[in-house]
PDB file of C-alpha atoms in Angstrom:
ATOM      1  CA  MET A   1     140.058  78.706 126.402  1.00  0.00           C
ATOM      2  CA  ALA A   2     137.857  80.004 123.561  1.00  0.00           C
ATOM      3  CA  GLN A   3     135.782  81.970 126.076  1.00  0.00           C
ATOM      4  CA  ALA A   4     138.901  83.639 127.438  1.00  0.00           C
ATOM      5  CA  PHE A   5     139.892  84.736 123.935  1.00  0.00           C
ATOM      6  CA  GLU A   6     136.370  86.026 123.289  1.00  0.00           C
ATOM      7  CA  ALA A   7     136.456  87.971 126.549  1.00  0.00           C
ATOM      8  CA  ILE A   8     139.861  89.454 125.672  1.00  0.00           C
ATOM      9  CA  MET A   9     138.540  90.501 122.248  1.00  0.00           C
ATOM     10  CA  LEU A  10     135.535  92.185 123.851  1.00  0.00           C
ATOM     11  CA  ILE A  11     137.711  93.893 126.451  1.00  0.00           C
ATOM     12  CA  CYS A  12     140.033  95.194 123.731  1.00  0.00           C
ATOM     13  CA  PHE A  13     137.067  96.563 121.786  1.00  0.00           C
ATOM     14  CA  GLY A  14     135.533  97.926 124.974  1.00  0.00           C
ATOM     15  CA  ILE A  15     138.651  99.795 126.091  1.00  0.00           C
ATOM     16  CA  SER A  16     138.026 102.520 123.521  1.00  0.00           C
ATOM     17  CA  TRP A  17     134.484 103.373 124.648  1.00  0.00           C
ATOM     18  CA  PRO A  18     135.322 105.160 127.922  1.00  0.00           C
ATOM     19  CA  PHE A  19     137.646 107.417 125.903  1.00  0.00           C
ATOM     20  CA  ASN A  20     134.877 108.102 123.372  1.00  0.00           C
ATOM     21  CA  ILE A  21     132.434 108.849 126.180  1.00  0.00           C
ATOM     22  CA  ALA A  22     134.882 111.269 127.819  1.00  0.00           C
ATOM     23  CA  LYS A  23     135.532 112.965 124.483  1.00  0.00           C
ATOM     24  CA  SER A  24     131.796 113.292 123.822  1.00  0.00           C
ATOM     25  CA  LEU A  25     131.240 114.822 127.257  1.00  0.00           C
ATOM     26  CA  LYS A  26     134.140 117.253 126.933  1.00  0.00           C
ATOM     27  CA  SER A  27     133.756 118.335 123.300  1.00  0.00           C
ATOM     28  CA  ARG A  28     129.973 118.844 123.394  1.00  0.00           C
ATOM     29  CA  THR A  29     129.867 118.329 119.629  1.00  0.00           C
ATOM     30  CA  ALA A  30     128.889 115.417 117.395  1.00  0.00           C
ATOM     31  CA  LYS A  31     131.238 116.479 114.605  1.00  0.00           C
ATOM     32  CA  GLY A  32     133.266 113.493 113.484  1.00  0.00           C
ATOM     33  CA  LYS A  33     130.903 111.011 115.145  1.00  0.00           C
ATOM     34  CA  SER A  34     128.867 108.440 113.234  1.00  0.00           C
ATOM     35  CA  LEU A  35     125.593 107.491 114.856  1.00  0.00           C
ATOM     36  CA  GLN A  36     125.116 104.759 112.259  1.00  0.00           C
ATOM     37  CA  PHE A  37     128.458 103.204 113.200  1.00  0.00           C
ATOM     38  CA  GLU A  38     127.605 103.211 116.898  1.00  0.00           C
ATOM     39  CA  ILE A  39     124.222 101.621 116.216  1.00  0.00           C
ATOM     40  CA  CYS A  40     125.881  98.909 114.096  1.00  0.00           C
ATOM     41  CA  VAL A  41     128.271  98.183 116.967  1.00  0.00           C
ATOM     42  CA  VAL A  42     125.374  97.806 119.418  1.00  0.00           C
ATOM     43  CA  VAL A  43     123.520  95.543 116.980  1.00  0.00           C
ATOM     44  CA  GLY A  44     126.664  93.409 116.636  1.00  0.00           C
ATOM     45  CA  TYR A  45     126.988  93.096 120.404  1.00  0.00           C
ATOM     46  CA  LEU A  46     123.285  92.206 120.691  1.00  0.00           C
ATOM     47  CA  PHE A  47     123.739  89.424 118.132  1.00  0.00           C
ATOM     48  CA  GLY A  48     126.725  88.194 120.143  1.00  0.00           C
ATOM     49  CA  ILE A  49     124.548  88.136 123.260  1.00  0.00           C
ATOM     50  CA  ALA A  50     121.788  86.326 121.382  1.00  0.00           C
ATOM     51  CA  GLY A  51     124.352  83.796 120.162  1.00  0.00           C
ATOM     52  CA  LYS A  52     125.346  83.096 123.749  1.00  0.00           C
ATOM     53  CA  PHE A  53     121.750  82.321 124.700  1.00  0.00           C
ATOM     54  CA  ILE A  54     120.911  80.365 121.540  1.00  0.00           C
ATOM     55  CA  GLY A  55     124.065  78.287 121.858  1.00  0.00           C
ATOM     56  CA  GLY A  56     123.427  77.682 125.544  1.00  0.00           C
ATOM     57  CA  ASN A  57     126.859  79.093 126.297  1.00  0.00           C
ATOM     58  CA  VAL A  58     125.994  81.784 128.842  1.00  0.00           C
ATOM     59  CA  THR A  59     129.183  82.448 130.800  1.00  0.00           C
ATOM     60  CA  TYR A  60     131.030  85.372 132.361  1.00  0.00           C
ATOM     61  CA  VAL A  61     131.679  86.643 128.824  1.00  0.00           C
ATOM     62  CA  LEU A  62     128.044  87.779 128.751  1.00  0.00           C
ATOM     63  CA  ALA A  63     128.902  90.385 131.392  1.00  0.00           C
ATOM     64  CA  VAL A  64     131.565  91.854 129.105  1.00  0.00           C
ATOM     65  CA  TYR A  65     129.065  92.017 126.232  1.00  0.00           C
ATOM     66  CA  ILE A  66     126.573  93.817 128.472  1.00  0.00           C
ATOM     67  CA  LEU A  67     129.205  96.264 129.705  1.00  0.00           C
ATOM     68  CA  ASP A  68     130.211  97.045 126.123  1.00  0.00           C
ATOM     69  CA  VAL A  69     126.571  97.553 125.088  1.00  0.00           C
ATOM     70  CA  LEU A  70     126.057  99.929 128.016  1.00  0.00           C
ATOM     71  CA  MET A  71     129.138 101.969 127.114  1.00  0.00           C
ATOM     72  CA  VAL A  72     128.252 102.247 123.425  1.00  0.00           C
ATOM     73  CA  SER A  73     124.652 103.099 124.336  1.00  0.00           C
ATOM     74  CA  THR A  74     125.928 105.857 126.624  1.00  0.00           C
ATOM     75  CA  ASP A  75     127.983 107.246 123.761  1.00  0.00           C
ATOM     76  CA  ILE A  76     124.924 107.078 121.468  1.00  0.00           C
ATOM     77  CA  VAL A  77     122.935 109.142 123.966  1.00  0.00           C
ATOM     78  CA  LEU A  78     125.781 111.661 124.169  1.00  0.00           C
ATOM     79  CA  THR A  79     126.067 111.794 120.376  1.00  0.00           C
ATOM     80  CA  CYS A  80     122.345 112.592 120.134  1.00  0.00           C
ATOM     81  CA  ARG A  81     122.707 115.247 122.838  1.00  0.00           C
ATOM     82  CA  ASN A  82     125.714 116.726 121.064  1.00  0.00           C
ATOM     83  CA  ARG A  83     123.875 116.790 117.733  1.00  0.00           C
ATOM     84  CA  ARG A  84     121.158 118.823 119.441  1.00  0.00           C
ATOM     85  CA  LEU A  85     123.790 121.148 120.895  1.00  0.00           C
ATOM     86  CA  ASP A  86     125.342 121.504 117.417  1.00  0.00           C
ATOM     87  CA  ARG A  87     121.945 122.457 115.946  1.00  0.00           C
ATOM     88  CA  LEU A  88     121.360 124.999 118.719  1.00  0.00           C
ATOM     89  CA  ALA A  89     124.812 126.509 118.170  1.00  0.00           C
ATOM     90  CA  GLU A  90     124.225 126.726 114.419  1.00  0.00           C
ATOM     91  CA  ALA A  91     120.829 128.378 114.969  1.00  0.00           C
ATOM     92  CA  LYS A  92     122.395 130.853 117.389  1.00  0.00           C
ATOM     93  CA  GLU A  93     125.150 131.676 114.874  1.00  0.00           C
ATOM     94  CA  GLY A  94     122.553 132.087 112.130  1.00  0.00           C
ATOM     95  CA  SER A  95     120.446 134.500 114.186  1.00  0.00           C
ATOM     96  CA  ALA A  96     123.528 136.468 115.246  1.00  0.00           C
ATOM     97  CA  ALA A  97     124.574 136.896 111.606  1.00  0.00           C
ATOM     98  CA  GLU A  98     121.264 138.540 110.698  1.00  0.00           C
TER      99      GLU A  98
END
């Protein structure tokens, strides 16, 4: 029963990431995004995964952890891409103003 509750928690947390990924793809900006927050989330998931292995409790819940890590990692990549796009846009605006 505890594993089911853990899986539900992870699914609830994970539901938001596809929306964040879609927003990152569509907006093409990193404004309002926190790379540090996303990294902390991945680190938390990685510790959860490690806890599964250390405790010898590797079950289907591990798949949900991995899916969540993949989604957050995708959003991290998009945030980095969007930061680069933001810098390019700012440079372009700066050169146009001269």
